[in-house]
mmCIF file of N, CA and C and ligand atoms in Angstrom:
data_model
loop_
_atom_site.group_PDB
_atom_site.id
_atom_site.type_symbol
_atom_site.label_atom_id
_atom_site.label_comp_id
_atom_site.label_asym_id
_atom_site.label_seq_id
_atom_site.Cartn_x
_atom_site.Cartn_y
_atom_site.Cartn_z
ATOM 1 N N MET A 1 101.259 102.772 105.688
ATOM 2 C CA MET A 1 102.405 101.978 106.184
ATOM 3 C C MET A 1 102.867 102.550 107.519
ATOM 4 N N LEU A 2 103.081 101.642 108.452
ATOM 5 C CA LEU A 2 103.491 102.015 109.808
ATOM 6 C C LEU A 2 104.990 101.761 109.959
ATOM 7 N N ALA A 3 105.693 102.718 110.555
ATOM 8 C CA ALA A 3 107.134 102.573 110.787
ATOM 9 C C ALA A 3 107.363 102.183 112.247
ATOM 10 N N LEU A 4 108.196 101.184 112.467
ATOM 11 C CA LEU A 4 108.522 100.750 113.834
ATOM 12 C C LEU A 4 110.002 100.964 114.098
ATOM 13 N N GLY A 5 110.314 101.389 115.319
ATOM 14 C CA GLY A 5 111.718 101.520 115.711
ATOM 15 C C GLY A 5 111.846 101.413 117.217
ATOM 16 N N CYS A 6 112.988 100.951 117.662
ATOM 17 C CA CYS A 6 113.198 100.796 119.108
ATOM 18 C C CYS A 6 114.694 100.769 119.408
ATOM 19 N N ASP A 7 115.005 100.839 120.691
ATOM 20 C CA ASP A 7 116.359 100.508 121.126
ATOM 21 C C ASP A 7 116.286 99.176 121.875
ATOM 22 N N HIS A 8 117.366 98.822 122.542
ATOM 23 C CA HIS A 8 117.403 97.534 123.247
ATOM 24 C C HIS A 8 116.342 97.453 124.347
ATOM 25 N N GLY A 9 116.005 98.611 124.940
ATOM 26 C CA GLY A 9 115.005 98.629 126.014
ATOM 27 C C GLY A 9 113.586 98.430 125.493
ATOM 28 N N GLY A 10 113.403 98.579 124.197
ATOM 29 C CA GLY A 10 112.075 98.421 123.606
ATOM 30 C C GLY A 10 111.950 97.224 122.695
ATOM 31 N N TYR A 11 113.059 96.499 122.535
ATOM 32 C CA TYR A 11 113.069 95.418 121.538
ATOM 33 C C TYR A 11 111.991 94.359 121.806
ATOM 34 N N GLU A 12 111.892 93.917 123.057
ATOM 35 C CA GLU A 12 110.942 92.824 123.348
ATOM 36 C C GLU A 12 109.499 93.273 123.122
ATOM 37 N N LEU A 13 109.184 94.492 123.534
ATOM 38 C CA LEU A 13 107.824 94.994 123.301
ATOM 39 C C LEU A 13 107.570 95.166 121.802
ATOM 40 N N LYS A 14 108.561 95.594 121.062
ATOM 41 C CA LYS A 14 108.364 95.718 119.609
ATOM 42 C C LYS A 14 107.997 94.371 119.002
ATOM 43 N N GLN A 15 108.615 93.300 119.479
ATOM 44 C CA GLN A 15 108.295 91.969 118.949
ATOM 45 C C GLN A 15 106.824 91.618 119.222
ATOM 46 N N GLU A 16 106.327 91.994 120.398
ATOM 47 C CA GLU A 16 104.909 91.746 120.734
ATOM 48 C C GLU A 16 104.003 92.563 119.814
ATOM 49 N N ILE A 17 104.390 93.796 119.576
ATOM 50 C CA ILE A 17 103.575 94.671 118.721
ATOM 51 C C ILE A 17 103.560 94.141 117.288
ATOM 52 N N LYS A 18 104.683 93.607 116.836
ATOM 53 C CA LYS A 18 104.729 93.047 115.476
ATOM 54 C C LYS A 18 103.760 91.865 115.344
ATOM 55 N N LYS A 19 103.674 91.048 116.382
ATOM 56 C CA LYS A 19 102.719 89.912 116.355
ATOM 57 C C LYS A 19 101.292 90.437 116.215
ATOM 58 N N TYR A 20 100.964 91.470 116.999
ATOM 59 C CA TYR A 20 99.630 92.084 116.948
ATOM 60 C C TYR A 20 99.351 92.610 115.527
ATOM 61 N N LEU A 21 100.333 93.291 114.937
ATOM 62 C CA LEU A 21 100.142 93.885 113.606
ATOM 63 C C LEU A 21 99.967 92.796 112.553
ATOM 64 N N GLU A 22 100.775 91.749 112.666
ATOM 65 C CA GLU A 22 100.709 90.659 111.677
ATOM 66 C C GLU A 22 99.367 89.938 111.744
ATOM 67 N N GLU A 23 98.860 89.709 112.970
ATOM 68 C CA GLU A 23 97.550 89.046 113.126
ATOM 69 C C GLU A 23 96.445 89.851 112.454
ATOM 70 N N ARG A 24 96.619 91.170 112.417
ATOM 71 C CA ARG A 24 95.586 92.038 111.830
ATOM 72 C C ARG A 24 95.924 92.478 110.404
ATOM 73 N N HIS A 25 96.959 91.897 109.850
ATOM 74 C CA HIS A 25 97.382 92.224 108.481
ATOM 75 C C HIS A 25 97.633 93.722 108.312
ATOM 76 N N ILE A 26 98.207 94.324 109.335
ATOM 77 C CA ILE A 26 98.566 95.749 109.250
ATOM 78 C C ILE A 26 100.009 95.817 108.758
ATOM 79 N N GLU A 27 100.214 96.536 107.658
ATOM 80 C CA GLU A 27 101.556 96.620 107.064
ATOM 81 C C GLU A 27 102.470 97.506 107.899
ATOM 82 N N TYR A 28 103.680 97.055 108.096
ATOM 83 C CA TYR A 28 104.650 97.858 108.821
ATOM 84 C C TYR A 28 106.026 97.672 108.206
ATOM 85 N N ARG A 29 106.904 98.610 108.508
ATOM 86 C CA ARG A 29 108.321 98.451 108.182
ATOM 87 C C ARG A 29 109.114 98.619 109.476
ATOM 88 N N ASP A 30 109.955 97.651 109.751
ATOM 89 C CA ASP A 30 110.735 97.658 110.991
ATOM 90 C C ASP A 30 112.118 98.246 110.708
ATOM 91 N N PHE A 31 112.399 99.379 111.340
ATOM 92 C CA PHE A 31 113.671 100.073 111.128
ATOM 93 C C PHE A 31 114.721 99.702 112.190
ATOM 94 N N GLY A 32 114.496 98.612 112.941
ATOM 95 C CA GLY A 32 115.434 98.179 113.963
ATOM 96 C C GLY A 32 115.124 98.850 115.295
ATOM 97 N N CYS A 33 115.903 98.477 116.331
ATOM 98 C CA CYS A 33 117.046 97.575 116.286
ATOM 99 C C CYS A 33 116.580 96.113 116.263
ATOM 100 N N ASP A 34 117.557 95.207 116.192
ATOM 101 C CA ASP A 34 117.219 93.818 115.934
ATOM 102 C C ASP A 34 117.592 92.851 117.050
ATOM 103 N N SER A 35 117.917 93.375 118.218
ATOM 104 C CA SER A 35 118.241 92.499 119.348
ATOM 105 C C SER A 35 118.217 93.320 120.631
ATOM 106 N N THR A 36 118.499 92.667 121.742
ATOM 107 C CA THR A 36 118.566 93.398 123.018
ATOM 108 C C THR A 36 119.979 93.914 123.306
ATOM 109 N N ASP A 37 120.877 93.828 122.332
ATOM 110 C CA ASP A 37 122.225 94.408 122.506
ATOM 111 C C ASP A 37 122.105 95.933 122.573
ATOM 112 N N SER A 38 122.911 96.540 123.419
ATOM 113 C CA SER A 38 122.801 97.978 123.653
ATOM 114 C C SER A 38 123.073 98.801 122.384
ATOM 115 N N VAL A 39 122.141 99.715 122.106
ATOM 116 C CA VAL A 39 122.266 100.615 120.949
ATOM 117 C C VAL A 39 121.829 102.015 121.393
ATOM 118 N N ASP A 40 121.918 102.984 120.493
ATOM 119 C CA ASP A 40 121.570 104.368 120.808
ATOM 120 C C ASP A 40 120.200 104.708 120.210
ATOM 121 N N TYR A 41 119.250 105.034 121.078
ATOM 122 C CA TYR A 41 117.870 105.247 120.602
ATOM 123 C C TYR A 41 117.723 106.366 119.559
ATOM 124 N N PRO A 42 118.567 107.442 119.551
ATOM 125 C CA PRO A 42 118.348 108.463 118.522
ATOM 126 C C PRO A 42 118.471 107.928 117.095
ATOM 127 N N VAL A 43 119.335 106.933 116.913
ATOM 128 C CA VAL A 43 119.545 106.358 115.570
ATOM 129 C C VAL A 43 118.213 105.848 115.021
ATOM 130 N N TYR A 44 117.455 105.164 115.854
ATOM 131 C CA TYR A 44 116.212 104.516 115.400
ATOM 132 C C TYR A 44 115.064 105.516 115.348
ATOM 133 N N ALA A 45 115.068 106.461 116.281
ATOM 134 C CA ALA A 45 114.052 107.526 116.219
ATOM 135 C C ALA A 45 114.178 108.275 114.894
ATOM 136 N N LYS A 46 115.416 108.576 114.504
ATOM 137 C CA LYS A 46 115.638 109.347 113.271
ATOM 138 C C LYS A 46 115.214 108.562 112.039
ATOM 139 N N LYS A 47 115.507 107.268 112.004
ATOM 140 C CA LYS A 47 115.113 106.453 110.838
ATOM 141 C C LYS A 47 113.591 106.467 110.665
ATOM 142 N N VAL A 48 112.869 106.306 111.780
ATOM 143 C CA VAL A 48 111.400 106.267 111.716
ATOM 144 C C VAL A 48 110.855 107.641 111.320
ATOM 145 N N CYS A 49 111.395 108.695 111.910
ATOM 146 C CA CYS A 49 110.879 110.036 111.597
ATOM 147 C C CYS A 49 111.145 110.411 110.143
ATOM 148 N N ARG A 50 112.311 110.049 109.636
ATOM 149 C CA ARG A 50 112.609 110.346 108.218
ATOM 150 C C ARG A 50 111.644 109.585 107.310
ATOM 151 N N ALA A 51 111.302 108.362 107.663
ATOM 152 C CA ALA A 51 110.364 107.590 106.837
ATOM 153 C C ALA A 51 108.990 108.250 106.817
ATOM 154 N N ILE A 52 108.641 108.927 107.894
ATOM 155 C CA ILE A 52 107.341 109.616 107.933
ATOM 156 C C ILE A 52 107.437 110.941 107.177
ATOM 157 N N THR A 53 108.488 111.702 107.417
ATOM 158 C CA THR A 53 108.559 113.021 106.762
ATOM 159 C C THR A 53 108.793 112.886 105.254
ATOM 160 N N ASN A 54 109.384 111.772 104.809
ATOM 161 C CA ASN A 54 109.562 111.613 103.353
ATOM 162 C C ASN A 54 108.362 110.917 102.690
ATOM 163 N N GLY A 55 107.351 110.580 103.472
ATOM 164 C CA GLY A 55 106.111 110.054 102.910
ATOM 165 C C GLY A 55 106.064 108.541 102.745
ATOM 166 N N GLU A 56 107.158 107.856 103.078
ATOM 167 C CA GLU A 56 107.143 106.390 102.952
ATOM 168 C C GLU A 56 106.149 105.761 103.936
ATOM 169 N N CYS A 57 106.056 106.343 105.120
ATOM 170 C CA CYS A 57 105.148 105.835 106.155
ATOM 171 C C CYS A 57 104.264 106.977 106.641
ATOM 172 N N ASP A 58 103.084 106.637 107.138
ATOM 173 C CA ASP A 58 102.211 107.722 107.615
ATOM 174 C C ASP A 58 102.200 107.851 109.133
ATOM 175 N N LYS A 59 102.520 106.773 109.819
ATOM 176 C CA LYS A 59 102.600 106.833 111.286
ATOM 177 C C LYS A 59 103.768 105.976 111.747
ATOM 178 N N GLY A 60 104.139 106.153 113.028
ATOM 179 C CA GLY A 60 105.227 105.344 113.562
ATOM 180 C C GLY A 60 105.001 104.989 115.013
ATOM 181 N N ILE A 61 105.683 103.939 115.422
ATOM 182 C CA ILE A 61 105.723 103.563 116.843
ATOM 183 C C ILE A 61 107.192 103.444 117.227
ATOM 184 N N LEU A 62 107.557 104.168 118.280
ATOM 185 C CA LEU A 62 108.939 104.161 118.761
ATOM 186 C C LEU A 62 108.962 103.689 120.209
ATOM 187 N N ILE A 63 109.894 102.827 120.526
ATOM 188 C CA ILE A 63 109.939 102.253 121.877
ATOM 189 C C ILE A 63 111.382 102.258 122.382
ATOM 190 N N CYS A 64 111.576 102.856 123.545
ATOM 191 C CA CYS A 64 112.844 102.685 124.258
ATOM 192 C C CYS A 64 112.490 102.221 125.671
ATOM 193 N N GLY A 65 113.430 102.266 126.587
ATOM 194 C CA GLY A 65 113.141 101.763 127.928
ATOM 195 C C GLY A 65 112.006 102.524 128.595
ATOM 196 N N THR A 66 112.105 103.834 128.559
ATOM 197 C CA THR A 66 111.072 104.689 129.161
ATOM 198 C C THR A 66 110.122 105.300 128.131
ATOM 199 N N GLY A 67 110.549 105.356 126.892
ATOM 200 C CA GLY A 67 109.812 106.093 125.859
ATOM 201 C C GLY A 67 110.189 107.561 125.823
ATOM 202 N N ILE A 68 110.995 107.988 126.794
ATOM 203 C CA ILE A 68 111.290 109.428 126.912
ATOM 204 C C ILE A 68 112.343 109.869 125.894
ATOM 205 N N GLY A 69 113.497 109.231 125.905
ATOM 206 C CA GLY A 69 114.573 109.657 125.005
ATOM 207 C C GLY A 69 114.157 109.588 123.546
ATOM 208 N N ILE A 70 113.446 108.528 123.214
ATOM 209 C CA ILE A 70 113.076 108.319 121.806
ATOM 210 C C ILE A 70 112.000 109.326 121.379
ATOM 211 N N SER A 71 111.127 109.735 122.314
ATOM 212 C CA SER A 71 110.106 110.729 121.949
ATOM 213 C C SER A 71 110.702 112.140 121.901
ATOM 214 N N ILE A 72 111.647 112.427 122.790
ATOM 215 C CA ILE A 72 112.316 113.738 122.723
ATOM 216 C C ILE A 72 113.012 113.882 121.370
ATOM 217 N N THR A 73 113.702 112.834 120.956
ATOM 218 C CA THR A 73 114.404 112.869 119.657
ATOM 219 C C THR A 73 113.403 113.072 118.526
ATOM 220 N N ALA A 74 112.329 112.303 118.548
ATOM 221 C CA ALA A 74 111.345 112.364 117.457
ATOM 222 C C ALA A 74 110.744 113.763 117.337
ATOM 223 N N ASN A 75 110.491 114.392 118.480
ATOM 224 C CA ASN A 75 109.828 115.700 118.437
ATOM 225 C C ASN A 75 110.730 116.834 117.971
ATOM 226 N N LYS A 76 111.993 116.544 117.699
ATOM 227 C CA LYS A 76 112.875 117.550 117.100
ATOM 228 C C LYS A 76 112.645 117.668 115.591
ATOM 229 N N PHE A 77 111.921 116.712 115.005
ATOM 230 C CA PHE A 77 111.674 116.727 113.563
ATOM 231 C C PHE A 77 110.430 117.548 113.257
ATOM 232 N N LYS A 78 110.575 118.474 112.319
ATOM 233 C CA LYS A 78 109.422 119.272 111.886
ATOM 234 C C LYS A 78 108.371 118.325 111.292
ATOM 235 N N GLY A 79 107.146 118.487 111.723
ATOM 236 C CA GLY A 79 106.070 117.655 111.181
ATOM 237 C C GLY A 79 105.829 116.379 111.970
ATOM 238 N N ILE A 80 106.723 116.088 112.905
ATOM 239 C CA ILE A 80 106.516 114.907 113.757
ATOM 240 C C ILE A 80 105.873 115.353 115.056
ATOM 241 N N ARG A 81 104.805 114.662 115.414
ATOM 242 C CA ARG A 81 104.139 114.890 116.698
ATOM 243 C C ARG A 81 104.123 113.546 117.426
ATOM 244 N N ALA A 82 105.127 113.374 118.282
ATOM 245 C CA ALA A 82 105.280 112.096 118.985
ATOM 246 C C ALA A 82 104.684 112.208 120.383
ATOM 247 N N ALA A 83 103.847 111.260 120.729
ATOM 248 C CA ALA A 83 103.176 111.266 122.038
ATOM 249 C C ALA A 83 103.593 110.034 122.831
ATOM 250 N N LEU A 84 104.156 110.287 124.002
ATOM 251 C CA LEU A 84 104.512 109.197 124.918
ATOM 252 C C LEU A 84 103.268 108.856 125.726
ATOM 253 N N CYS A 85 102.764 107.663 125.543
ATOM 254 C CA CYS A 85 101.503 107.279 126.199
ATOM 255 C C CYS A 85 101.713 106.083 127.125
ATOM 256 N N THR A 86 101.086 106.182 128.287
ATOM 257 C CA THR A 86 101.111 105.059 129.226
ATOM 258 C C THR A 86 99.692 104.561 129.510
ATOM 259 N N ASP A 87 98.715 105.135 128.819
ATOM 260 C CA ASP A 87 97.333 104.678 129.008
ATOM 261 C C ASP A 87 96.528 104.965 127.736
ATOM 262 N N CYS A 88 95.349 104.331 127.668
ATOM 263 C CA CYS A 88 94.516 104.442 126.462
ATOM 264 C C CYS A 88 93.835 105.805 126.365
ATOM 265 N N PHE A 89 93.567 106.441 127.500
ATOM 266 C CA PHE A 89 92.949 107.776 127.463
ATOM 267 C C PHE A 89 93.851 108.743 126.693
ATOM 268 N N CYS A 90 95.128 108.727 127.030
ATOM 269 C CA CYS A 90 96.060 109.643 126.354
ATOM 270 C C CYS A 90 96.255 109.252 124.890
ATOM 271 N N ALA A 91 96.269 107.962 124.616
ATOM 272 C CA ALA A 91 96.433 107.514 123.219
ATOM 273 C C ALA A 91 95.262 108.008 122.367
ATOM 274 N N GLU A 92 94.064 107.946 122.924
ATOM 275 C CA GLU A 92 92.880 108.420 122.194
ATOM 276 C C GLU A 92 92.930 109.948 122.048
ATOM 277 N N ALA A 93 93.238 110.622 123.159
ATOM 278 C CA ALA A 93 93.229 112.093 123.148
ATOM 279 C C ALA A 93 94.292 112.655 122.210
ATOM 280 N N THR A 94 95.448 112.014 122.157
ATOM 281 C CA THR A 94 96.517 112.576 121.316
ATOM 282 C C THR A 94 96.213 112.394 119.831
ATOM 283 N N ARG A 95 95.403 111.384 119.493
ATOM 284 C CA ARG A 95 94.963 111.277 118.094
ATOM 285 C C ARG A 95 93.861 112.317 117.824
ATOM 286 N N LEU A 96 92.890 112.393 118.714
ATOM 287 C CA LEU A 96 91.762 113.315 118.507
ATOM 288 C C LEU A 96 92.209 114.772 118.491
ATOM 289 N N HIS A 97 93.105 115.133 119.415
ATOM 290 C CA HIS A 97 93.432 116.549 119.620
ATOM 291 C C HIS A 97 94.734 116.977 118.930
ATOM 292 N N ASN A 98 95.759 116.115 118.986
ATOM 293 C CA ASN A 98 97.097 116.508 118.502
ATOM 294 C C ASN A 98 97.413 115.922 117.131
ATOM 295 N N ASP A 99 96.559 115.047 116.621
ATOM 296 C CA ASP A 99 96.863 114.323 115.378
ATOM 297 C C ASP A 99 98.283 113.746 115.450
ATOM 298 N N ALA A 100 98.610 113.153 116.600
ATOM 299 C CA ALA A 100 99.952 112.577 116.787
ATOM 300 C C ALA A 100 100.227 111.561 115.682
ATOM 301 N N ASN A 101 101.411 111.643 115.107
ATOM 302 C CA ASN A 101 101.761 110.670 114.064
ATOM 303 C C ASN A 101 102.806 109.657 114.534
ATOM 304 N N VAL A 102 103.278 109.822 115.755
ATOM 305 C CA VAL A 102 104.177 108.818 116.344
ATOM 306 C C VAL A 102 103.701 108.512 117.761
ATOM 307 N N LEU A 103 103.583 107.234 118.035
ATOM 308 C CA LEU A 103 103.299 106.766 119.398
ATOM 309 C C LEU A 103 104.617 106.315 120.010
ATOM 310 N N ALA A 104 104.945 106.878 121.172
ATOM 311 C CA ALA A 104 106.146 106.431 121.886
ATOM 312 C C ALA A 104 105.713 105.620 123.103
ATOM 313 N N LEU A 105 106.424 104.531 123.324
ATOM 314 C CA LEU A 105 106.114 103.635 124.445
ATOM 315 C C LEU A 105 107.387 103.321 125.220
ATOM 316 N N GLY A 106 107.226 103.063 126.501
ATOM 317 C CA GLY A 106 108.341 102.628 127.342
ATOM 318 C C GLY A 106 108.265 101.128 127.557
ATOM 319 N N GLY A 107 109.199 100.421 126.986
ATOM 320 C CA GLY A 107 109.206 98.960 127.096
ATOM 321 C C GLY A 107 109.425 98.477 128.517
ATOM 322 N N ARG A 108 109.994 99.356 129.362
ATOM 323 C CA ARG A 108 110.212 98.986 130.760
ATOM 324 C C ARG A 108 109.147 99.595 131.666
ATOM 325 N N VAL A 109 108.149 100.220 131.049
ATOM 326 C CA VAL A 109 107.123 100.928 131.812
ATOM 327 C C VAL A 109 105.771 100.232 131.701
ATOM 328 N N VAL A 110 105.360 99.952 130.467
ATOM 329 C CA VAL A 110 104.057 99.309 130.261
ATOM 330 C C VAL A 110 104.256 97.841 129.895
ATOM 331 N N GLY A 111 103.399 97.000 130.417
ATOM 332 C CA GLY A 111 103.423 95.581 130.061
ATOM 333 C C GLY A 111 102.845 95.379 128.671
ATOM 334 N N PRO A 112 103.062 94.208 128.087
ATOM 335 C CA PRO A 112 102.619 93.980 126.712
ATOM 336 C C PRO A 112 101.105 94.063 126.529
ATOM 337 N N GLY A 113 100.330 93.629 127.523
ATOM 338 C CA GLY A 113 98.862 93.668 127.384
ATOM 339 C C GLY A 113 98.358 95.087 127.253
ATOM 340 N N LEU A 114 98.804 95.957 128.140
ATOM 341 C CA LEU A 114 98.388 97.366 128.078
ATOM 342 C C LEU A 114 98.966 98.032 126.831
ATOM 343 N N ALA A 115 100.195 97.725 126.510
ATOM 344 C CA ALA A 115 100.826 98.354 125.337
ATOM 345 C C ALA A 115 100.031 98.059 124.065
ATOM 346 N N ILE A 116 99.572 96.827 123.930
ATOM 347 C CA ILE A 116 98.804 96.472 122.720
ATOM 348 C C ILE A 116 97.490 97.246 122.672
ATOM 349 N N LYS A 117 96.851 97.418 123.819
ATOM 350 C CA LYS A 117 95.601 98.217 123.868
ATOM 351 C C LYS A 117 95.887 99.667 123.487
ATOM 352 N N ILE A 118 97.014 100.187 123.945
ATOM 353 C CA ILE A 118 97.394 101.567 123.599
ATOM 354 C C ILE A 118 97.634 101.675 122.098
ATOM 355 N N VAL A 119 98.344 100.701 121.539
ATOM 356 C CA VAL A 119 98.611 100.699 120.092
ATOM 357 C C VAL A 119 97.294 100.635 119.324
ATOM 358 N N ASP A 120 96.415 99.752 119.763
ATOM 359 C CA ASP A 120 95.125 99.576 119.088
ATOM 360 C C ASP A 120 94.333 100.893 119.114
ATOM 361 N N THR A 121 94.324 101.558 120.250
ATOM 362 C CA THR A 121 93.615 102.839 120.379
ATOM 363 C C THR A 121 94.245 103.888 119.473
ATOM 364 N N PHE A 122 95.561 103.954 119.494
ATOM 365 C CA PHE A 122 96.281 104.939 118.680
ATOM 366 C C PHE A 122 95.976 104.737 117.187
ATOM 367 N N LEU A 123 96.025 103.492 116.746
ATOM 368 C CA LEU A 123 95.854 103.216 115.308
ATOM 369 C C LEU A 123 94.411 103.381 114.847
ATOM 370 N N ASN A 124 93.463 103.225 115.774
ATOM 371 C CA ASN A 124 92.060 103.223 115.359
ATOM 372 C C ASN A 124 91.284 104.477 115.733
ATOM 373 N N THR A 125 91.971 105.483 116.220
ATOM 374 C CA THR A 125 91.293 106.745 116.553
ATOM 375 C C THR A 125 91.680 107.791 115.511
ATOM 376 N N PRO A 126 90.689 108.349 114.814
ATOM 377 C CA PRO A 126 91.010 109.394 113.828
ATOM 378 C C PRO A 126 91.228 110.748 114.500
ATOM 379 N N PHE A 127 91.893 111.641 113.791
ATOM 380 C CA PHE A 127 91.997 113.042 114.230
ATOM 381 C C PHE A 127 90.602 113.650 114.158
ATOM 382 N N SER A 128 90.246 114.449 115.150
ATOM 383 C CA SER A 128 88.894 115.036 115.183
ATOM 384 C C SER A 128 88.669 116.001 114.018
ATOM 385 N N GLY A 129 89.754 116.686 113.598
ATOM 386 C CA GLY A 129 89.618 117.681 112.531
ATOM 387 C C GLY A 129 89.011 118.985 113.018
ATOM 388 N N ASP A 130 88.764 119.118 114.319
ATOM 389 C CA ASP A 130 88.162 120.348 114.852
ATOM 390 C C ASP A 130 89.088 121.535 114.598
ATOM 391 N N GLU A 131 88.438 122.669 114.285
ATOM 392 C CA GLU A 131 89.210 123.861 113.920
ATOM 393 C C GLU A 131 90.189 124.249 115.022
ATOM 394 N N ARG A 132 89.743 124.169 116.281
ATOM 395 C CA ARG A 132 90.627 124.615 117.368
ATOM 396 C C ARG A 132 91.864 123.720 117.473
ATOM 397 N N HIS A 133 91.681 122.448 117.188
ATOM 398 C CA HIS A 133 92.837 121.548 117.253
ATOM 399 C C HIS A 133 93.761 121.765 116.055
ATOM 400 N N MET A 134 93.161 122.027 114.890
ATOM 401 C CA MET A 134 93.986 122.314 113.706
ATOM 402 C C MET A 134 94.791 123.585 113.923
ATOM 403 N N ARG A 135 94.147 124.585 114.517
ATOM 404 C CA ARG A 135 94.837 125.863 114.789
ATOM 405 C C ARG A 135 96.027 125.640 115.729
ATOM 406 N N ARG A 136 95.817 124.855 116.761
ATOM 407 C CA ARG A 136 96.895 124.610 117.744
ATOM 408 C C ARG A 136 98.043 123.806 117.117
ATOM 409 N N ILE A 137 97.711 122.881 116.259
ATOM 410 C CA ILE A 137 98.757 122.098 115.584
ATOM 411 C C ILE A 137 99.566 123.012 114.652
ATOM 412 N N ARG A 138 98.864 123.911 113.959
ATOM 413 C CA ARG A 138 99.581 124.885 113.106
ATOM 414 C C ARG A 138 100.522 125.724 113.968
ATOM 415 N N GLN A 139 100.044 126.152 115.141
ATOM 416 C CA GLN A 139 100.865 126.991 116.028
ATOM 417 C C GLN A 139 102.119 126.247 116.508
ATOM 418 N N MET A 140 102.033 124.942 116.647
ATOM 419 C CA MET A 140 103.212 124.154 117.065
ATOM 420 C C MET A 140 104.363 124.337 116.097
ATOM 421 N N GLU A 141 104.020 124.460 114.824
ATOM 422 C CA GLU A 141 105.048 124.506 113.778
ATOM 423 C C GLU A 141 105.642 125.892 113.596
ATOM 424 N N GLU A 142 104.998 126.907 114.233
ATOM 425 C CA GLU A 142 105.502 128.286 114.096
ATOM 426 C C GLU A 142 106.608 128.555 115.129
ATOM 427 N N ASP A 143 107.535 129.431 114.770
ATOM 428 C CA ASP A 143 108.608 129.791 115.721
ATOM 429 C C ASP A 143 108.076 130.672 116.838
HETATM 430 C C1 LIG B 1 118.636 102.765 127.709
HETATM 431 O O1 LIG B 1 119.218 102.197 128.827
HETATM 432 C C2 LIG B 1 117.624 103.803 128.104
HETATM 433 O O2 LIG B 1 118.277 104.960 128.524
HETATM 434 C C3 LIG B 1 116.681 104.096 126.962
HETATM 435 O O3 LIG B 1 116.046 102.931 126.571
HETATM 436 C C4 LIG B 1 115.580 105.110 127.247
HETATM 437 O O4 LIG B 1 114.880 104.786 128.401
HETATM 438 C C5 LIG B 1 115.976 106.515 127.188
HETATM 439 O O5 LIG B 1 115.181 107.432 127.359
#
């Protein structure tokens, strides 16, 4: 199950991503927001991250205007590895190397066509499982 969340700056792109997911019968849960009215992105980042850390969802997509605020918030959660991606190379690399479990996007940065390609790459690239990458991910969690 995929968790979706956004603020007003990401709302329109989230709607495009939902269409893509529905066409492919990919299950998701939308944690808001529900319009372009101004809201606070940490609220939605936290809802999505809690759904992942409690096991309800295995991955998430978070979208704000730039993708920056929402990814900074997400990365404060232990066990969350949120990657802000603006291209498919990074989306692929962050799955292969970082086992990123949250994709962050900037709704005011990437257009819907590129964003969908990034989402597709993120969802369809497995973690490499290489020892060096596992070691580095373990080190992220250490103080
Ligand atoms: C909201 O105007 C904007 O600050 C937010 O969407 C995001 O870009 C923050 O990082």
